[in-house]
CSV table of C-alpha atoms in Angstrom, one decimal:
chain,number,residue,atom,x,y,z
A,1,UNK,CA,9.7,-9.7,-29.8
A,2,UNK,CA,6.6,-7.6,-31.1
A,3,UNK,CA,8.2,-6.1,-34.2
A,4,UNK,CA,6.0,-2.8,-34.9
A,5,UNK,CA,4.6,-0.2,-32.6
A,6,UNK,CA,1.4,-1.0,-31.1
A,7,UNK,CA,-1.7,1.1,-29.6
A,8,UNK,CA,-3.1,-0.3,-26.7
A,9,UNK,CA,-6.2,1.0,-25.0
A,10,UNK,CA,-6.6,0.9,-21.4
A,11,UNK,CA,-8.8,-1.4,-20.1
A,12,UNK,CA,-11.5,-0.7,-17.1
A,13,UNK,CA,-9.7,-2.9,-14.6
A,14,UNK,CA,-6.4,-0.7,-15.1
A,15,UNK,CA,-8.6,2.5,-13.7
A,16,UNK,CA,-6.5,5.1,-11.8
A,17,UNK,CA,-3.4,2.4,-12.2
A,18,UNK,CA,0.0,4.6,-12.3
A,19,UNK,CA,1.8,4.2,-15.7
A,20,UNK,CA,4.7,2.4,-14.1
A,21,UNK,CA,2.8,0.3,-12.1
A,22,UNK,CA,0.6,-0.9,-15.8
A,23,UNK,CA,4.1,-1.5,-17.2
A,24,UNK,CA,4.7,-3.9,-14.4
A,25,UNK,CA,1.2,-5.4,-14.5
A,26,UNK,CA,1.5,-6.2,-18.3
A,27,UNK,CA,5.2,-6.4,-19.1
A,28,UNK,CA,7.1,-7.9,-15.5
A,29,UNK,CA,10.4,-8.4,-17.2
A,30,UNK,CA,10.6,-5.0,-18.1
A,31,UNK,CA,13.1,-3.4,-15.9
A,32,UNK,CA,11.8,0.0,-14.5
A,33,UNK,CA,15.4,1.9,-16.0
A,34,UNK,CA,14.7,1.0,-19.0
A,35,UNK,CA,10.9,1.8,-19.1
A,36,UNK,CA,12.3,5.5,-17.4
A,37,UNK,CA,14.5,5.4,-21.0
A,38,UNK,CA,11.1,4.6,-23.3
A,39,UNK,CA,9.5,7.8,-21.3
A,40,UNK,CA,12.4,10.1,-21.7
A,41,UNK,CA,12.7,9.4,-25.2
A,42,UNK,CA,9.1,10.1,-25.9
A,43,UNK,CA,8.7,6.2,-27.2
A,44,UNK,CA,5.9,5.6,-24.6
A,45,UNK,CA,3.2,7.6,-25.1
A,46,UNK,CA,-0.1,8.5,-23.4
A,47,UNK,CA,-3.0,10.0,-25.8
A,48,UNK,CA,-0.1,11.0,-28.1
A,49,UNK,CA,2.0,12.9,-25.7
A,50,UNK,CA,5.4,12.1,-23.8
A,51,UNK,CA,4.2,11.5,-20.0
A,52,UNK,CA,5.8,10.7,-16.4
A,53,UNK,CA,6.0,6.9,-14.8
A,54,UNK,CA,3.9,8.6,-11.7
A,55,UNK,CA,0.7,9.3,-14.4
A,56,UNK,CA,-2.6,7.9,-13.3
A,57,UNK,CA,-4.1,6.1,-16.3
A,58,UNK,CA,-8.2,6.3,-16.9
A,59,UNK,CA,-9.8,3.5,-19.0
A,60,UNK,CA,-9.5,4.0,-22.7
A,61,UNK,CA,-6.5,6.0,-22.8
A,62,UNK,CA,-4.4,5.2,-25.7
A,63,UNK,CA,-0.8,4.0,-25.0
A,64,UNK,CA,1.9,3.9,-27.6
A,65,UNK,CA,3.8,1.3,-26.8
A,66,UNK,CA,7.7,0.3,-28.9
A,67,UNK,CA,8.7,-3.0,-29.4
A,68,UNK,CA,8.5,-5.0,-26.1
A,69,UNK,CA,7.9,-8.6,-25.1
A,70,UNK,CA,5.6,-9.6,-24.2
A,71,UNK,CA,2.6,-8.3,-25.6
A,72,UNK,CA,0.1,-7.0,-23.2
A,73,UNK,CA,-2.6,-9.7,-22.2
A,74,UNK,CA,-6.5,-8.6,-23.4
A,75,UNK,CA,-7.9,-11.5,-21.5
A,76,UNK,CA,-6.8,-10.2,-18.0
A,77,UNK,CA,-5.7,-11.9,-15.1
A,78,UNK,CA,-5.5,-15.6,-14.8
A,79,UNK,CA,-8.5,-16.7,-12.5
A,80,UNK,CA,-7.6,-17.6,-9.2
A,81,UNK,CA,-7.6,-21.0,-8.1
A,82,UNK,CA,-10.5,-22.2,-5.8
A,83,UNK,CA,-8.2,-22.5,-2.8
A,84,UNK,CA,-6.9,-18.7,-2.9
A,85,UNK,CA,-10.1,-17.8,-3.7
A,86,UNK,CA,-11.8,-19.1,-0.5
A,87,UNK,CA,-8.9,-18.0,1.7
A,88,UNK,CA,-9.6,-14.4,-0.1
A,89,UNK,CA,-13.1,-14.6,0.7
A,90,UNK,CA,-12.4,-15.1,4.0
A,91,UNK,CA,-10.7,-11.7,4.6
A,92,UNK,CA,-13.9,-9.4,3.7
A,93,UNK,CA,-14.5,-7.3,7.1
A,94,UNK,CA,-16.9,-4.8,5.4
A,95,UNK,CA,-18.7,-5.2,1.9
A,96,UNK,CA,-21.5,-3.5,-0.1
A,97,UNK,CA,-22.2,-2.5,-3.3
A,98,UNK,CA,-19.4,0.3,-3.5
A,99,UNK,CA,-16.5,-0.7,-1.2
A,100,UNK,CA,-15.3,-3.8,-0.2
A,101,UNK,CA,-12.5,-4.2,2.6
A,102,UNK,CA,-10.6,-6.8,3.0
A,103,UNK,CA,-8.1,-7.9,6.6
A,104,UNK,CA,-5.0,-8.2,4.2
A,105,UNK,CA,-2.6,-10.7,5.9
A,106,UNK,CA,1.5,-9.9,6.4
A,107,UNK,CA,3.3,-11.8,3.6
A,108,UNK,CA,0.6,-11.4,0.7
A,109,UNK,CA,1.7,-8.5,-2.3
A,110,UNK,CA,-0.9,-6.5,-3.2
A,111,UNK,CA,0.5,-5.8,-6.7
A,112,UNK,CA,2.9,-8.0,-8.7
A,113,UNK,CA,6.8,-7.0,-10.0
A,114,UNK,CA,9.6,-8.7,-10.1
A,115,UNK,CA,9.9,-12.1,-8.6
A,116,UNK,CA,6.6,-11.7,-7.7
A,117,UNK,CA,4.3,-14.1,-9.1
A,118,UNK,CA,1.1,-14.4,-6.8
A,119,UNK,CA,-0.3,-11.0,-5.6
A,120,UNK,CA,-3.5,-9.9,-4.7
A,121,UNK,CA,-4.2,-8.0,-7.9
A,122,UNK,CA,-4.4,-10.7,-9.8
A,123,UNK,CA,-7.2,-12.6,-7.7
A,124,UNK,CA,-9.4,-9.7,-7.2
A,125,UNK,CA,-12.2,-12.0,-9.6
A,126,UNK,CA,-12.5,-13.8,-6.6
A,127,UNK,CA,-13.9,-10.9,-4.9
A,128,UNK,CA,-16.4,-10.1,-7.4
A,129,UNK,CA,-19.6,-11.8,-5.8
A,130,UNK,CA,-22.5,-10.5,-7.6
A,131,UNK,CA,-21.2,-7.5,-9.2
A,132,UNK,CA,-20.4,-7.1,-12.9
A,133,UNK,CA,-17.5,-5.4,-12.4
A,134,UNK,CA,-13.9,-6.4,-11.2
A,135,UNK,CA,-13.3,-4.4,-7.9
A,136,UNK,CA,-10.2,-1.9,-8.3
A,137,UNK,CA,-7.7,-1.6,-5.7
A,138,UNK,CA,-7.6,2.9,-5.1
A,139,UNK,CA,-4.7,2.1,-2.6
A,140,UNK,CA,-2.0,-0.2,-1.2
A,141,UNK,CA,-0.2,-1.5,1.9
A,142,UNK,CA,3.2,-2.9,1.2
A,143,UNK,CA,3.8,-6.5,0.9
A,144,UNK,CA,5.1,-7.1,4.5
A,145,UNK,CA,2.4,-5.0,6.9
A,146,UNK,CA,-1.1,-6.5,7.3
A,147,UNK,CA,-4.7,-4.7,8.2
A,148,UNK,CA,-7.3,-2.7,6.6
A,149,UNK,CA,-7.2,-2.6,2.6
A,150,UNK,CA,-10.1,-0.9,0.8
A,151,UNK,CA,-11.2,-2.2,-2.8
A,152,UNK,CA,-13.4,-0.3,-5.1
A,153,UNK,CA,-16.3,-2.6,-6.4
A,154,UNK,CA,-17.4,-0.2,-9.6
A,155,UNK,CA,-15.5,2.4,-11.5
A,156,UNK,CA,-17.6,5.3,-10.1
A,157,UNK,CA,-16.8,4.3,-6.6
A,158,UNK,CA,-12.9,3.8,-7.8
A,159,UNK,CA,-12.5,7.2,-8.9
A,160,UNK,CA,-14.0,8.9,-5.9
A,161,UNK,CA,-12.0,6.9,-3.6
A,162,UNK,CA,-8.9,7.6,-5.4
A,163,UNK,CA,-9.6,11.1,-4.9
A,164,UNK,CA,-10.2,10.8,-1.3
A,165,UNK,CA,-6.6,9.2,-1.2
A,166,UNK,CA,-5.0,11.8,-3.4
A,167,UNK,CA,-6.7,14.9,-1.4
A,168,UNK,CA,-5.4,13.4,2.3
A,169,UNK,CA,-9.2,13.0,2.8
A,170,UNK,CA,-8.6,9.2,4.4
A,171,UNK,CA,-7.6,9.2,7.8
A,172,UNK,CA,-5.8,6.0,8.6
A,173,UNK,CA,-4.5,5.0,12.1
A,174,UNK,CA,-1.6,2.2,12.2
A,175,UNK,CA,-0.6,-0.2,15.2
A,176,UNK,CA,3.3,-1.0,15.4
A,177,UNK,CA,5.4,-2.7,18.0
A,178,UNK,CA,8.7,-0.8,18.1
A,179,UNK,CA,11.8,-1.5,20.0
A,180,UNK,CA,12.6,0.5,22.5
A,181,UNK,CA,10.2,3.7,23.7
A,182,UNK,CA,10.0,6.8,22.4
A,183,UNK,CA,10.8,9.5,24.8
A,184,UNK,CA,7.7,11.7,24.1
A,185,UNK,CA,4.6,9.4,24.6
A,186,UNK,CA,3.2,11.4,22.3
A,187,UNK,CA,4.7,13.5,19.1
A,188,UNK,CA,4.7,14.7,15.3
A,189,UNK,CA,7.3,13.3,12.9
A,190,UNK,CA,8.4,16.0,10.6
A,191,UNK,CA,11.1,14.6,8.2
A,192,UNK,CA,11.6,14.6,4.6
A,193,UNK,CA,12.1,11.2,2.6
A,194,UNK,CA,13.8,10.1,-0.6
A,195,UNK,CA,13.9,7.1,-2.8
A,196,UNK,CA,17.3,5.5,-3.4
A,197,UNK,CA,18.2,2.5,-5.8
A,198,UNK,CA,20.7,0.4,-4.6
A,199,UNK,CA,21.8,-3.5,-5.6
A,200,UNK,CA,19.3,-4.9,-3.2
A,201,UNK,CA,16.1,-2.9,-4.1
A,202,UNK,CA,14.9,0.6,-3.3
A,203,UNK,CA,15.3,2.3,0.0
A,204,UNK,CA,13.7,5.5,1.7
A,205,UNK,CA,16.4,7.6,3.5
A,206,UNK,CA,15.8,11.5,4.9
A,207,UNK,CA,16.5,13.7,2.9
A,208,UNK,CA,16.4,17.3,4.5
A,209,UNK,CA,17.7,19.2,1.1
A,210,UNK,CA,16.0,17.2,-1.9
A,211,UNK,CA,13.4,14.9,0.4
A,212,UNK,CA,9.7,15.3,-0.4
A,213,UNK,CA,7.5,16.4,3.2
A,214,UNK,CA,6.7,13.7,5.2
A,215,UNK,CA,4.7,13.8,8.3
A,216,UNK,CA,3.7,11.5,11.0
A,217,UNK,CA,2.2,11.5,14.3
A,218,UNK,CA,2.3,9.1,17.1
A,219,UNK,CA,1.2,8.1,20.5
A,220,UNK,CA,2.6,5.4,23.4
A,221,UNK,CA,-0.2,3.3,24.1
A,222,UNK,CA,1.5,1.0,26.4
A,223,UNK,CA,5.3,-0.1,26.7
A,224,UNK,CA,7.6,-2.3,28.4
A,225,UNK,CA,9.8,0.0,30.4
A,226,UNK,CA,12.7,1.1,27.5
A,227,UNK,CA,12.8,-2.6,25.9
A,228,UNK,CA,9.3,-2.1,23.5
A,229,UNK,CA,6.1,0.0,23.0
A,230,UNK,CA,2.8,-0.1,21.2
A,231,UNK,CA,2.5,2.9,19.4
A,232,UNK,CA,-0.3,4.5,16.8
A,233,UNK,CA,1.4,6.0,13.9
A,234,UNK,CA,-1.2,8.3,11.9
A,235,UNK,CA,0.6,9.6,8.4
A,236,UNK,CA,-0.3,12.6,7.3
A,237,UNK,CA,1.8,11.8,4.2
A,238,UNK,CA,1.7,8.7,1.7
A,239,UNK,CA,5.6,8.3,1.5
A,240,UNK,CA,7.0,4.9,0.5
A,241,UNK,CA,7.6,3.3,3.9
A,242,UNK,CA,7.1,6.2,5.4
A,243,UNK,CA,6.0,4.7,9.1
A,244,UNK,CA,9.3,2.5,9.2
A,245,UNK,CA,11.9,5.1,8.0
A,246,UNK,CA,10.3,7.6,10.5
A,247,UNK,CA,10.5,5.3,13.7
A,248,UNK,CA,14.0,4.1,13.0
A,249,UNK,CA,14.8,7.8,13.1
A,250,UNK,CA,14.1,8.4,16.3
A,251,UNK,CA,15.5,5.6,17.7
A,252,UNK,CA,13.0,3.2,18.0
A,253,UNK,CA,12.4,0.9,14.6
A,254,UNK,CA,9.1,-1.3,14.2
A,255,UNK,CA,10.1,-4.5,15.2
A,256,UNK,CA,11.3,-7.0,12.4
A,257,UNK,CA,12.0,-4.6,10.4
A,258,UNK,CA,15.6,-5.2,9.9
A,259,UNK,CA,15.4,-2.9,6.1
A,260,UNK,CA,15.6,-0.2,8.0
A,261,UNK,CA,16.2,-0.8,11.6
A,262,UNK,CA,19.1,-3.1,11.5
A,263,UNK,CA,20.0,-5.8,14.1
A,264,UNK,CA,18.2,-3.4,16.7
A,265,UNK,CA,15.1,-4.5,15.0
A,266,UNK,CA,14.7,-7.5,16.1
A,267,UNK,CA,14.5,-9.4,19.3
A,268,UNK,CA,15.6,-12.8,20.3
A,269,UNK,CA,12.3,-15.2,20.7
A,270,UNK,CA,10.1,-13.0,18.8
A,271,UNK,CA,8.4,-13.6,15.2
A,272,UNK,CA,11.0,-12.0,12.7
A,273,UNK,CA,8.4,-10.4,10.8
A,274,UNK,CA,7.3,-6.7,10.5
A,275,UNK,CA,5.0,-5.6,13.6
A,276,UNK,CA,3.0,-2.9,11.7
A,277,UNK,CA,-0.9,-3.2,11.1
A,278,UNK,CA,-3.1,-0.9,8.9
A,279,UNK,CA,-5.5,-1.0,12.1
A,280,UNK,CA,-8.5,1.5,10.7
A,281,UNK,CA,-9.1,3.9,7.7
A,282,UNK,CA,-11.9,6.6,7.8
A,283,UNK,CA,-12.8,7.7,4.2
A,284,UNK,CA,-16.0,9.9,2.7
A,285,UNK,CA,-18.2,7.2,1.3
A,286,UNK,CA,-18.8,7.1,-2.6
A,287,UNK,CA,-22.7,7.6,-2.0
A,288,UNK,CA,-22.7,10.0,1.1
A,289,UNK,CA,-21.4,9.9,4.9
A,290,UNK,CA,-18.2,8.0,6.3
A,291,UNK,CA,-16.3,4.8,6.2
A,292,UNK,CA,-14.9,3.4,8.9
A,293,UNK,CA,-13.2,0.2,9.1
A,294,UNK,CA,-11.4,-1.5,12.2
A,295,UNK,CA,-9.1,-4.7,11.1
A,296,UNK,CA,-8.7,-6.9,14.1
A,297,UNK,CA,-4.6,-8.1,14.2
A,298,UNK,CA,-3.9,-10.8,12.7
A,299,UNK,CA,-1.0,-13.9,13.3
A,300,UNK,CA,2.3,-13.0,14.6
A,301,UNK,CA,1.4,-9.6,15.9
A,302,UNK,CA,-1.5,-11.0,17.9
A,303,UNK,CA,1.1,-13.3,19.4
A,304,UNK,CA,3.4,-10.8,20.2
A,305,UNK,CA,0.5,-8.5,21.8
A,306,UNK,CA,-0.3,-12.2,24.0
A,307,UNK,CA,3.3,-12.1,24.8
A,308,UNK,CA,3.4,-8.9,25.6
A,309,UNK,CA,0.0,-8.3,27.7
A,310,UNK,CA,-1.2,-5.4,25.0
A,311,UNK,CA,-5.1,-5.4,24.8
A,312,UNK,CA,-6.0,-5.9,21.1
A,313,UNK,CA,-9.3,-4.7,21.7
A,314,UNK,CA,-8.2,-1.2,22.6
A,315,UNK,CA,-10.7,1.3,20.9
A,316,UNK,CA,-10.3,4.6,22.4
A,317,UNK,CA,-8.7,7.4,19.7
A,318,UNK,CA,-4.8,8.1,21.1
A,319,UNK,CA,-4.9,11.8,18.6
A,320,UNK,CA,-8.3,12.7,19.8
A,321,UNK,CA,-6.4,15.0,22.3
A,322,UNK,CA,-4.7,16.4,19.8
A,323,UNK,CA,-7.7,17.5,17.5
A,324,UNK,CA,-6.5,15.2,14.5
């Protein structure tokens, strides 16, 4: 145990990190009630004043920290080893001297917590090239849904990114495979979400009284009579498994996604894996224009969509009609 309190300054790399997620960067074992305790009792600091788990951190802010174990690490990351780092390599769909994106494959965490030991967060060096500067991730896809993931190669480019995010100014289009068909081919999910802790992790349930907005719109872009459907999901929200609570609600949960969709989710002879891909994002550039990157699918779902006789080239816009 560290026996005094400490000041710790943030570094670079942790750059628009939320305080919560720093704790669980630097200090894994900590569990998040706990850390919620150290905040209420004004024992974690920011700058000298009690602050929120949801606070964005900027590079040299000064955290007090109590007694914890471990210590936070100066030396960063561990660097990855030369095998992860060519299969990371091989992801890049779009790089230049602001913005790399990266095809982020199903199964790979973008940030670490517990039980999770190898994330993506901790390899970024391999995506360095020739910069100077670590890239940042500005955004995330959960652990289990695959596609377009945009990385920040320089602080500058990190901070107007993040903004982008946090003013709804990134437009992002998902593909799913649900079960089932909705009955509207297409439609606008308007339901509001809330965390709740339970022994087996957090969930997202609605929440119609204390539920924060969420919004999502969809379109059919082909389906197998009642049995499935290809649907776009666009969120106009950034709730926490937003896409899968909302589709289970109406009736027709993303396949493989048994968290929130039950036995209904899945289907016998198909990959029992979460059919949702981050398919394209749109985003103002960090120097001037627009961003626009297309992930091509990636290992189960391109099976199913073989299976299935869904064209993975599609390219025409399903919300165009609707002016979004």
């Amino acid at each position: 145990m560290s026996e005094r309190v400490k000041v710790v300054a943030v570094a670079a790399d942790d750059e628009g990190v939320r305080l919560d997620r720093w704790f669980r960067r630097h200090f894994p074992n900590l569990p998040h009630g706990r850390l919620e305790k150290l905040l209420r009792t004004g024992q974690v600091r920011l700058d000298g004043k009690r602050v929120k788990a949801n606070a964005r951190l900027a590079a040299g802010n000064k955290l007090r920290l109590p007694p914890l174990a471990p210590a936070p690490s100066r030396c960063g990351p561990k660097p990855p080893s030369a095998e992860d780092a060519e299969a990371l390599r091989s992801l890049v769909i779009h790089k230049d001297r602001d913005v790399i994106a990266i095809n982020k494959p199903a199964g790979l965490a973008v940030q670490g917590g517990t039980k999770t030991d190898r994330h993506l967060d901790a390899m970024l060096d391999a995506l360095r090239f020739e910069a100077v500067e670590r890239p940042r991730l500005v955004h995330r896809l959960d652990k289990d849904t695959s596609g377009v993931l945009l990385l920040a190669r320089n602080r500058a480019a990190a901070a107007k990114l993040a903004k982008s995010f946090r003013g709804r100014d990134a437009h992002k289009v998902y593909w799913a495979i649900v079960v089932g068909a909705p009955r509207l081919k297409r439609g606008r999910i308007d339901l509001p979400l809330t965390k709740i802790a339970g022994s087996r992790g957090e969930r997202v349930a609605p929440d119609e009284d204390e539920g924060k907005r969420a919004v999502t719109y969809y379109a059919v872009l082909e389906n197998l009579g009642n049995k499935a459907a290809w649907v776009a999901l666009m969120p106009q929200t950034g709730r926490t498994h937003q896409l899968r609570v909302h589709m289970a609600a109406i009736g027709t949960p993303i396949l493989g996604d048994g968290k929130y969709g039950g036995a209904k989710a899945f289907v016998s002879g198909l990959p029992e894996k979460l059919h949702l891909h981050a398919r394209q994002i749109k985003i103002p550039h960090p120097r001037g224009g627009t961003l626009k990157v297309t992930a091509p699918l990636r290992d189960h779902l391109r099976e199913t969509f073989a299976l299935f006789g869904f064209d993975p080239n599609f390219s025409g816009d399903p919300f165009a009609e609707a002016g979004l």
